[in-house]
């Protein structure tokens, strides 16, 4: 089967399984080429519903997970979004079709460069990659309408809550190194109201990074 037929099939399966729900999110999945966000040798697997290695022990999330998280984030054209964990840049690319601007923080220098290259290659302009420790968020452009965390975190850090607007939404895998619960928080005037969804497994958020610099 050709890549474009595989893509069509994958998207129809994501819809059939209820992961993709909103027409505009479906459209973003149709437009963004996942094959441009994976290393050359994995291109043939770009439209199988699985995470794939992107180097540095990290992975691009499975399409169904990107679909679930994007839908839970309720993206709007006016949103300013913060992503923690740029990885390949794919999740940021999907969001960039749906929101005003995406700031994405990545710990690993090599992956900042990988994401930068992929996003340039696929032609995205409303995304900025920041090298640094995402556990501190990215204060400079805060507050954000939405925050999406794509690495496993032991908790929702206070900086994330502070940098979120009131009524803003945060989606994050919260838990231990090996197993997390996909958690959605809504910031209210009195604090963060959280709702837990289902178990998931993400690569862990790494800490104690202290040389944050912007590369773009
Ligand atoms: N959203 C990505 C997948 C992310 S994988 C995609 O669409 O491809 C998780 C990423 O989080 C990895 O790239 C890892 O390097 C990064 N990461 C881990 N700890 C981090 C931290 N403290 N700050 C920023 N990024 C971090």
Coordinates of N, CA and C and ligand atoms in Angstrom, one line a residue:
X1 N 0.9 -1.2 0.0 CA 0.0 0.0 0.0 C 0.9 1.3 0.0
X2 N 0.5 2.3 -0.7 CA 1.3 3.5 -0.8 C 1.1 4.3 0.6
X3 N 2.1 5.2 0.9 CA 2.0 5.9 2.1 C 0.7 6.7 2.2
X4 N 0.3 7.3 1.1 CA -1.0 8.1 1.1 C -2.2 7.2 1.4
X5 N -2.2 6.0 0.8 CA -3.3 5.1 1.2 C -3.3 4.7 2.6
X6 N -2.1 4.4 3.1 CA -1.9 4.1 4.5 C -2.4 5.2 5.4
X7 N -2.1 6.4 5.0 CA -2.5 7.6 5.8 C -4.0 7.7 5.9
X8 N -4.6 7.5 4.7 CA -6.1 7.6 4.6 C -6.7 6.5 5.6
X9 N -6.1 5.3 5.5 CA -6.6 4.2 6.3 C -6.5 4.4 7.8
X10 N -5.3 4.9 8.2 CA -5.0 5.2 9.6 C -6.0 6.3 10.1
X11 N -6.2 7.3 9.3 CA -7.1 8.4 9.8 C -8.6 7.8 9.9
X12 N -9.0 7.0 9.0 CA -10.3 6.4 9.1 C -10.5 5.5 10.3
X13 N -9.4 4.8 10.6 CA -9.4 4.0 11.9 C -9.4 4.8 13.1
X14 N -8.7 6.0 13.1 CA -8.7 6.8 14.3 C -10.1 7.4 14.5
X15 N -10.8 7.7 13.4 CA -12.1 8.2 13.5 C -13.1 7.1 14.0
X16 N -12.9 5.9 13.4 CA -13.8 4.8 13.7 C -13.7 4.4 15.2
X17 N -12.4 4.5 15.8 CA -12.2 4.2 17.2 C -12.5 5.3 18.1
X18 N -12.9 6.4 17.6 CA -13.4 7.6 18.4 C -12.2 8.4 18.9
X19 N -11.0 8.2 18.4 CA -9.9 9.1 18.8 C -9.9 10.4 18.2
X20 N -10.2 10.4 16.9 CA -10.4 11.7 16.2 C -11.9 12.0 16.1
X21 N -12.3 13.2 16.6 CA -13.7 13.5 16.7 C -14.1 14.7 15.9
X22 N -13.3 15.8 16.0 CA -13.7 17.1 15.5 C -13.2 17.2 14.0
X23 N -14.0 17.7 13.1 CA -13.6 17.8 11.7 C -12.3 18.6 11.5
X24 N -12.1 19.7 12.3 CA -10.9 20.5 12.0 C -9.7 19.7 12.5
X25 N -9.8 18.8 13.5 CA -8.7 18.0 13.9 C -8.4 16.9 12.9
X26 N -9.4 16.4 12.3 CA -9.2 15.4 11.3 C -8.5 16.0 10.1
X27 N -8.9 17.3 9.8 CA -8.2 18.0 8.7 C -6.7 18.2 9.0
X28 N -6.4 18.6 10.2 CA -5.0 18.8 10.6 C -4.2 17.5 10.4
X29 N -4.8 16.3 10.8 CA -4.2 15.0 10.6 C -4.0 14.7 9.1
X30 N -4.9 15.1 8.3 CA -4.8 14.9 6.8 C -3.7 15.7 6.2
X31 N -3.6 17.0 6.7 CA -2.6 17.9 6.1 C -1.2 17.6 6.5
X32 N -0.9 17.3 7.8 CA 0.4 17.2 8.3 C 1.1 15.8 8.0
X33 N 2.2 15.9 7.3 CA 2.9 14.7 6.8 C 3.8 14.0 7.9
X34 N 3.2 13.0 8.6 CA 4.0 12.4 9.7 C 5.4 11.8 9.2
X35 N 5.4 11.4 7.9 CA 6.6 10.8 7.4 C 7.8 11.9 7.4
X36 N 7.4 13.1 7.5 CA 8.5 14.2 7.5 C 9.0 14.4 8.9
X37 N 8.5 13.7 9.9 CA 8.8 13.9 11.3 C 9.5 12.7 11.9
X38 N 9.8 11.7 11.1 CA 10.5 10.5 11.6 C 11.8 10.3 10.8
X39 N 12.7 9.6 11.4 CA 14.0 9.3 10.7 C 13.7 8.5 9.5
X40 N 14.6 8.8 8.4 CA 14.4 8.2 7.1 C 14.0 6.7 7.2
X41 N 14.8 5.9 8.0 CA 14.6 4.5 8.0 C 13.2 4.1 8.5
X42 N 12.5 5.0 9.2 CA 11.2 4.6 9.7 C 10.0 5.2 8.9
X43 N 10.3 5.9 7.8 CA 9.3 6.5 7.0 C 8.2 5.5 6.6
X44 N 8.6 4.3 6.3 CA 7.6 3.3 5.8 C 6.6 2.9 6.9
X45 N 7.0 3.2 8.2 CA 6.0 2.9 9.3 C 5.3 4.2 9.7
X46 N 5.4 5.3 9.0 CA 4.9 6.6 9.5 C 3.4 6.5 9.7
X47 N 2.7 5.7 9.0 CA 1.2 5.6 9.2 C 0.7 4.3 9.9
X48 N 1.7 3.7 10.6 CA 1.2 2.6 11.5 C 1.0 3.2 12.9
X49 N 0.0 2.8 13.6 CA -0.4 3.5 14.8 C 0.5 3.1 16.0
X50 N 1.8 3.5 15.9 CA 2.7 3.2 17.0 C 3.7 4.3 17.2
X51 N 4.3 4.4 18.4 CA 5.4 5.4 18.6 C 6.6 4.9 17.8
X52 N 7.5 5.8 17.4 CA 8.7 5.4 16.6 C 9.9 6.1 17.2
X53 N 11.1 5.4 17.2 CA 12.3 6.1 17.7 C 12.7 7.3 16.9
X54 N 13.1 8.4 17.6 CA 13.6 9.6 17.0 C 15.0 9.9 17.4
X55 N 15.7 8.9 18.1 CA 17.0 9.2 18.5 C 17.0 9.7 20.0
X56 N 18.2 9.6 20.6 CA 18.4 10.1 22.0 C 17.5 9.4 23.0
X57 N 17.1 8.2 22.6 CA 16.2 7.4 23.5 C 14.8 7.9 23.6
X58 N 14.4 8.7 22.6 CA 13.0 9.4 22.7 C 12.2 8.8 21.5
X59 N 10.9 9.1 21.6 CA 10.0 8.6 20.6 C 9.0 9.7 20.1
X60 N 8.5 9.6 18.9 CA 7.4 10.3 18.5 C 6.2 9.5 18.9
X61 N 5.2 10.2 19.5 CA 4.0 9.4 20.1 C 3.2 8.8 19.0
X62 N 2.5 7.7 19.4 CA 1.6 7.1 18.4 C 0.5 8.0 18.0
X63 N 0.1 7.9 16.7 CA -1.0 8.8 16.2 C -2.2 8.9 17.1
X64 N -2.7 7.7 17.6 CA -3.9 7.8 18.4 C -3.7 8.6 19.7
X65 N -2.5 8.6 20.2 CA -2.2 9.4 21.4 C -2.2 10.9 21.1
X66 N -1.6 11.2 19.9 CA -1.6 12.6 19.4 C -3.1 13.1 19.2
X67 N -3.9 12.2 18.6 CA -5.3 12.5 18.4 C -6.0 12.8 19.7
X68 N -5.9 11.9 20.6 CA -6.6 12.0 21.9 C -6.2 13.3 22.6
X69 N -4.9 13.5 22.7 CA -4.4 14.7 23.4 C -4.8 16.0 22.7
X70 N -4.8 16.0 21.4 CA -5.2 17.2 20.6 C -6.7 17.5 20.9
X71 N -7.5 16.4 20.8 CA -8.9 16.6 21.1 C -9.2 17.1 22.5
X72 N -8.5 16.6 23.5 CA -8.7 17.0 24.9 C -8.3 18.4 25.1
X73 N -7.4 18.9 24.3 CA -6.9 20.3 24.4 C -7.9 21.3 23.9
X74 N -8.9 20.8 23.1 CA -10.0 21.7 22.6 C -9.3 22.9 21.9
X75 N -8.5 22.7 20.9 CA -7.8 23.8 20.2 C -8.7 24.8 19.5
X76 N -8.3 26.1 19.7 CA -9.1 27.2 19.1 C -8.1 28.1 18.3
X77 N -8.6 28.7 17.2 CA -7.8 29.6 16.4 C -7.1 30.7 17.1
X78 N -7.7 31.1 18.2 CA -7.1 32.2 18.9 C -6.1 31.8 20.0
X79 N -5.9 30.5 20.2 CA -5.1 30.0 21.3 C -3.6 30.2 21.1
X80 N -2.9 30.5 22.3 CA -1.5 30.5 22.4 C -1.2 29.2 23.2
X81 N -0.4 28.3 22.7 CA -0.2 27.0 23.3 C 1.3 26.8 23.7
X82 N 1.5 26.2 24.8 CA 2.8 25.8 25.3 C 2.9 24.2 25.2
X83 N 3.9 23.7 24.5 CA 4.1 22.3 24.6 C 5.4 22.0 25.3
X84 N 5.4 21.0 26.2 CA 6.6 20.5 26.8 C 7.1 19.2 26.2
X85 N 8.2 19.3 25.5 CA 8.7 18.1 24.8 C 8.5 18.1 23.3
X86 N 9.3 18.9 22.6 CA 9.1 19.0 21.1 C 9.3 17.7 20.4
X87 N 10.3 16.9 20.8 CA 10.6 15.7 20.2 C 10.9 15.9 18.7
X88 N 10.0 15.3 17.9 CA 10.1 15.4 16.4 C 9.5 16.7 15.9
X89 N 8.6 17.3 16.7 CA 7.9 18.5 16.2 C 6.5 18.2 15.6
X90 N 6.2 16.9 15.6 CA 4.9 16.5 14.9 C 3.7 17.0 15.7
X91 N 3.6 16.8 17.0 CA 2.5 17.3 17.8 C 2.3 18.8 17.6
X92 N 3.5 19.5 17.6 CA 3.4 21.0 17.5 C 2.9 21.3 16.1
X93 N 3.3 20.6 15.1 CA 2.8 20.8 13.7 C 1.3 20.6 13.6
X94 N 0.8 19.6 14.2 CA -0.7 19.3 14.2 C -1.4 20.5 14.9
X95 N -0.9 20.9 16.1 CA -1.5 22.0 16.8 C -1.4 23.3 16.0
X96 N -0.3 23.5 15.4 CA -0.1 24.8 14.7 C -1.2 25.0 13.6
X97 N -1.8 24.0 13.1 CA -2.8 24.1 12.1 C -4.1 24.6 12.7
X98 N -4.2 24.4 14.1 CA -5.5 24.6 14.8 C -5.5 25.8 15.7
X99 N -4.3 26.4 16.0 CA -4.2 27.5 17.0 C -3.4 28.6 16.4
X100 N -3.3 29.7 17.2 CA -2.6 30.9 16.7 C -1.1 30.7 16.7
X101 N -0.6 30.2 17.9 CA 0.9 30.0 18.0 C 1.2 28.9 19.0
X102 N 2.3 28.2 18.7 CA 2.8 27.1 19.5 C 4.2 27.4 20.0
X103 N 4.4 27.5 21.3 CA 5.8 27.6 21.9 C 6.1 26.2 22.4
X104 N 7.2 25.6 22.0 CA 7.5 24.2 22.4 C 8.9 24.1 23.0
X105 N 9.0 23.6 24.2 CA 10.2 23.5 24.9 C 10.8 22.1 24.8
X106 N 12.1 22.0 24.5 CA 12.8 20.7 24.3 C 14.1 20.8 25.1
X107 N 14.3 19.7 25.8 CA 15.5 19.6 26.7 C 16.8 19.2 25.9
X108 N 16.6 18.4 24.9 CA 17.7 17.8 24.2 C 18.1 18.6 22.9
X109 N 19.3 19.0 22.9 CA 19.8 19.9 21.8 C 19.6 19.3 20.4
X110 N 20.0 18.0 20.3 CA 19.9 17.3 19.1 C 18.4 17.2 18.6
X111 N 17.5 17.1 19.5 CA 16.1 17.0 19.1 C 15.5 18.4 18.8
X112 N 16.0 19.5 19.4 CA 15.7 20.8 19.0 C 16.0 21.0 17.6
X113 N 17.2 20.5 17.2 CA 17.6 20.7 15.8 C 16.8 19.8 14.9
X114 N 16.5 18.6 15.3 CA 15.7 17.6 14.5 C 14.3 18.2 14.3
X115 N 13.7 18.7 15.3 CA 12.3 19.3 15.2 C 12.4 20.6 14.3
X116 N 13.4 21.4 14.5 CA 13.5 22.6 13.7 C 13.6 22.2 12.2
X117 N 14.4 21.2 11.9 CA 14.6 20.8 10.5 C 13.3 20.3 9.9
X118 N 12.6 19.4 10.7 CA 11.4 18.8 10.3 C 10.3 19.9 10.0
X119 N 10.2 20.8 10.9 CA 9.2 21.9 10.8 C 9.5 22.8 9.6
X120 N 10.8 23.1 9.4 CA 11.1 23.9 8.2 C 10.8 23.2 6.9
X121 N 11.2 21.9 6.9 CA 11.0 21.0 5.8 C 9.5 20.9 5.4
X122 N 8.6 20.9 6.5 CA 7.2 20.8 6.2 C 6.5 22.1 6.1
X123 N 7.3 23.2 6.4 CA 6.8 24.6 6.1 C 5.9 25.2 7.2
X124 N 6.3 25.1 8.5 CA 5.5 25.8 9.5 C 6.1 27.0 10.1
X125 N 5.3 28.0 10.3 CA 5.8 29.3 10.7 C 5.4 29.8 12.1
X126 N 4.2 29.3 12.5 CA 3.7 29.8 13.8 C 4.1 28.8 15.0
X127 N 5.4 28.4 15.0 CA 5.9 27.5 16.0 C 7.3 28.1 16.4
X128 N 7.5 28.1 17.7 CA 8.9 28.5 18.1 C 9.4 27.4 19.1
X129 N 10.6 26.9 18.8 CA 11.2 25.9 19.6 C 12.1 26.6 20.6
X130 N 12.0 26.2 21.9 CA 12.9 26.8 22.9 C 13.7 25.7 23.6
X131 N 15.0 25.8 23.6 CA 15.7 24.8 24.3 C 15.8 25.1 25.8
X132 N 15.3 24.1 26.6 CA 15.4 24.3 28.0 C 14.6 23.2 28.8
X133 N 14.5 23.5 30.1 CA 13.8 22.5 31.0 C 12.3 22.9 31.1
X134 N 11.5 22.1 30.4 CA 10.1 22.4 30.3 C 9.3 22.3 31.7
X135 N 10.0 21.7 32.7 CA 9.3 21.6 34.0 C 9.1 23.0 34.5
X136 N 9.8 23.9 34.0 CA 9.6 25.3 34.5 C 8.7 26.1 33.5
X137 N 8.1 25.4 32.5 CA 7.3 26.1 31.5 C 8.1 27.0 30.7
X138 N 7.5 28.1 30.2 CA 8.3 29.1 29.4 C 7.6 30.4 29.8
X139 N 8.2 31.0 30.8 CA 7.6 32.2 31.5 C 7.4 33.3 30.5
X140 N 8.4 33.5 29.6 CA 8.5 34.7 28.8 C 7.2 34.9 28.0
X141 N 6.6 33.9 27.5 CA 5.4 34.2 26.6 C 4.1 33.9 27.3
X142 N 4.2 33.6 28.6 CA 3.0 33.3 29.4 C 2.1 34.5 29.5
X143 N 0.8 34.4 29.8 CA 0.1 33.2 30.0 C -0.4 32.5 28.7
X144 N -0.6 31.2 28.9 CA -1.1 30.4 27.7 C -2.5 30.0 27.9
X145 N -3.2 29.8 26.7 CA -4.6 29.3 26.8 C -4.6 27.8 27.0
X146 N -3.5 27.1 26.5 CA -3.5 25.7 26.7 C -2.0 25.3 26.9
X147 N -1.8 24.2 27.7 CA -0.5 23.6 27.8 C -0.6 22.1 27.6
X148 N 0.3 21.6 26.8 CA 0.3 20.1 26.5 C 1.7 19.6 26.9
X149 N 1.7 18.5 27.7 CA 2.9 17.9 28.1 C 3.1 16.6 27.5
X150 N 4.2 16.4 26.7 CA 4.3 15.1 26.0 C 5.4 14.2 26.5
X151 N 5.8 14.5 27.8 CA 6.7 13.5 28.5 C 6.1 13.3 29.9
X152 N 6.4 12.1 30.4 CA 5.8 11.7 31.7 C 6.3 12.5 32.9
X153 N 5.3 13.1 33.6 CA 5.7 13.9 34.7 C 5.1 13.4 36.0
X154 N 5.9 13.5 37.1 CA 5.5 13.0 38.4 C 4.3 13.8 38.9
X155 N 4.2 15.1 38.5 CA 3.2 16.0 38.9 C 2.9 17.1 37.9
X156 N 1.9 17.9 38.2 CA 1.7 19.1 37.4 C 2.4 20.2 38.1
X157 N 3.5 20.7 37.5 CA 4.4 21.6 38.2 C 3.6 22.9 38.4
X158 N 3.9 23.6 39.5 CA 3.3 24.9 39.8 C 3.5 25.9 38.8
X159 N 4.7 25.9 38.1 CA 4.9 26.9 37.0 C 3.9 26.7 35.9
X160 N 3.6 25.5 35.6 CA 2.6 25.2 34.5 C 1.2 25.9 34.9
X161 N 0.8 25.7 36.1 CA -0.5 26.2 36.5 C -0.4 27.8 36.5
X162 N 0.7 28.3 37.0 CA 0.9 29.8 37.0 C 0.8 30.4 35.6
X163 N 1.4 29.6 34.6 CA 1.6 30.2 33.3 C 0.3 29.9 32.4
X164 N -0.7 29.3 33.0 CA -2.0 29.0 32.3 C -3.0 30.1 32.6
X165 N -3.7 30.5 31.6 CA -4.8 31.5 31.8 C -5.9 30.9 32.6
X166 N -6.7 31.7 33.3 CA -7.9 31.2 34.0 C -8.8 30.6 32.9
X167 N -9.4 29.5 33.1 CA -10.2 28.7 32.2 C -9.3 28.0 31.1
X168 N -8.0 28.1 31.3 CA -7.1 27.4 30.4 C -7.1 25.9 30.7
X169 N -6.6 25.1 29.7 CA -6.6 23.7 29.8 C -5.2 23.1 29.7
X170 N -4.8 22.2 30.6 CA -3.6 21.5 30.5 C -3.8 20.0 30.4
X171 N -3.1 19.4 29.4 CA -3.2 17.9 29.2 C -1.8 17.3 29.5
X172 N -1.7 16.4 30.4 CA -0.4 15.8 30.7 C -0.5 14.4 31.2
X173 N 0.5 13.6 30.9 CA 0.6 12.2 31.4 C 1.3 12.3 32.8
X174 N 0.5 12.0 33.9 CA 1.0 12.2 35.2 C 1.2 10.9 35.9
X175 N 2.4 10.6 36.5 CA 2.6 9.4 37.2 C 4.0 9.0 37.3
X176 N 4.3 7.7 37.4 CA 5.7 7.3 37.7 C 6.4 7.1 36.3
X177 N 7.6 6.7 36.4 CA 8.5 6.5 35.3 C 7.8 5.5 34.3
X178 N 7.2 4.5 34.7 CA 6.7 3.4 33.9 C 5.2 3.5 33.5
X179 N 4.5 4.2 34.3 CA 3.0 4.2 34.0 C 2.4 5.5 34.4
X180 N 1.6 6.1 33.6 CA 1.0 7.4 33.9 C -0.5 7.4 33.6
X181 N -1.2 8.4 34.2 CA -2.6 8.6 33.8 C -2.7 9.9 33.0
X182 N -3.3 9.8 31.9 CA -3.5 11.0 31.1 C -4.5 11.9 31.9
X183 N -4.0 13.1 32.2 CA -4.8 14.0 33.1 C -5.1 15.3 32.4
X184 N -6.3 15.7 32.6 CA -6.7 17.0 32.1 C -7.0 18.0 33.2
X185 N -6.4 19.1 33.2 CA -6.7 20.1 34.3 C -7.3 21.4 33.7
X186 N -8.3 22.0 34.4 CA -8.8 23.3 33.9 C -8.5 24.2 35.1
X187 N -7.9 25.4 34.7 CA -7.6 26.3 35.8 C -8.8 27.2 36.1
X188 N -9.2 27.1 37.3 CA -10.4 28.0 37.7 C -9.8 29.1 38.6
X189 N -10.7 30.0 39.0 CA -10.2 31.1 39.9 C -9.7 30.5 41.3
X190 N -10.2 29.4 41.6 CA -9.9 28.8 42.9 C -8.8 27.7 42.9
X191 N -8.3 27.4 41.7 CA -7.3 26.4 41.6 C -7.5 25.5 40.3
X192 N -6.7 24.4 40.3 CA -6.8 23.5 39.1 C -7.7 22.4 39.4
X193 N -8.7 22.2 38.5 CA -9.6 21.1 38.6 C -9.2 20.0 37.7
X194 N -8.9 18.8 38.2 CA -8.3 17.8 37.3 C -9.3 16.6 37.1
X195 N -9.1 16.0 36.0 CA -9.9 14.8 35.7 C -8.9 13.8 35.1
X196 N -9.0 12.6 35.6 CA -8.1 11.6 35.1 C -8.7 10.7 34.1
X197 N -8.0 10.4 33.0 CA -8.6 9.6 31.9 C -8.1 8.2 32.0
X198 N -7.1 7.8 31.2 CA -6.7 6.4 31.2 C -5.2 6.3 31.3
X199 N -4.7 5.0 31.5 CA -3.3 4.8 31.6 C -2.6 5.0 30.3
X200 N -1.4 5.5 30.4 CA -0.6 5.7 29.2 C 0.9 5.6 29.6
X201 N 1.7 5.5 28.6 CA 3.2 5.4 28.8 C 3.9 6.3 27.9
X202 N 4.6 7.3 28.5 CA 5.4 8.3 27.8 C 6.8 8.2 28.3
X203 N 7.7 8.7 27.5 CA 9.1 8.8 28.0 C 9.2 9.8 29.1
X204 N 10.0 9.6 30.1 CA 10.0 10.5 31.3 C 10.5 11.9 31.0
X205 N 9.9 12.8 31.7 CA 10.4 14.2 31.8 C 11.8 14.2 32.6
X206 N 12.8 14.8 32.0 CA 14.1 14.8 32.7 C 14.2 16.2 33.4
X207 N 14.9 16.1 34.5 CA 15.0 17.4 35.3 C 16.5 17.8 35.4
X208 N 16.7 18.9 36.1 CA 18.0 19.5 36.5 C 18.7 19.9 35.2
X209 N 18.0 20.4 34.3 CA 18.7 21.0 33.1 C 18.8 22.5 33.4
X210 N 20.0 23.0 33.2 CA 20.1 24.4 33.6 C 20.8 25.3 32.7
X211 N 20.7 25.0 31.4 CA 21.4 25.8 30.4 C 20.4 26.2 29.3
X212 N 19.2 26.7 29.7 CA 18.2 27.0 28.8 C 18.7 28.1 27.8
X213 N 18.5 27.8 26.5 CA 18.8 28.8 25.5 C 17.9 28.6 24.3
X214 N 17.6 29.7 23.7 CA 16.7 29.6 22.5 C 17.6 29.3 21.3
X215 N 17.1 28.4 20.4 CA 17.9 28.2 19.2 C 17.1 28.7 18.0
X216 N 16.0 29.4 18.2 CA 15.3 29.9 17.0 C 14.9 31.3 17.2
Ligands
LIG1 N1 5.7 15.7 21.2 C1 6.8 14.9 20.6 C2 7.1 13.7 21.3 C3 7.8 14.0 22.6 S1 8.8 12.7 23.3 C4 6.5 14.6 19.1 O1 5.5 15.0 18.6 O2 7.4 14.0 18.5 C5 9.1 13.6 24.8 C6 10.2 14.7 24.6 O3 10.3 15.3 25.9 C7 11.6 14.2 24.3 O4 12.0 14.8 23.1 C8 12.4 14.6 25.5 O5 13.7 15.0 25.1 C9 11.6 15.8 26.0 N2 11.9 16.2 27.4 C10 12.2 15.4 28.4 N3 12.3 16.1 29.6 C11 12.2 17.4 29.2 C12 12.2 18.6 29.9 N4 12.4 18.7 31.2 N5 12.0 19.7 29.2 C13 11.7 19.7 27.9 N6 11.6 18.6 27.2 C14 11.9 17.4 27.8

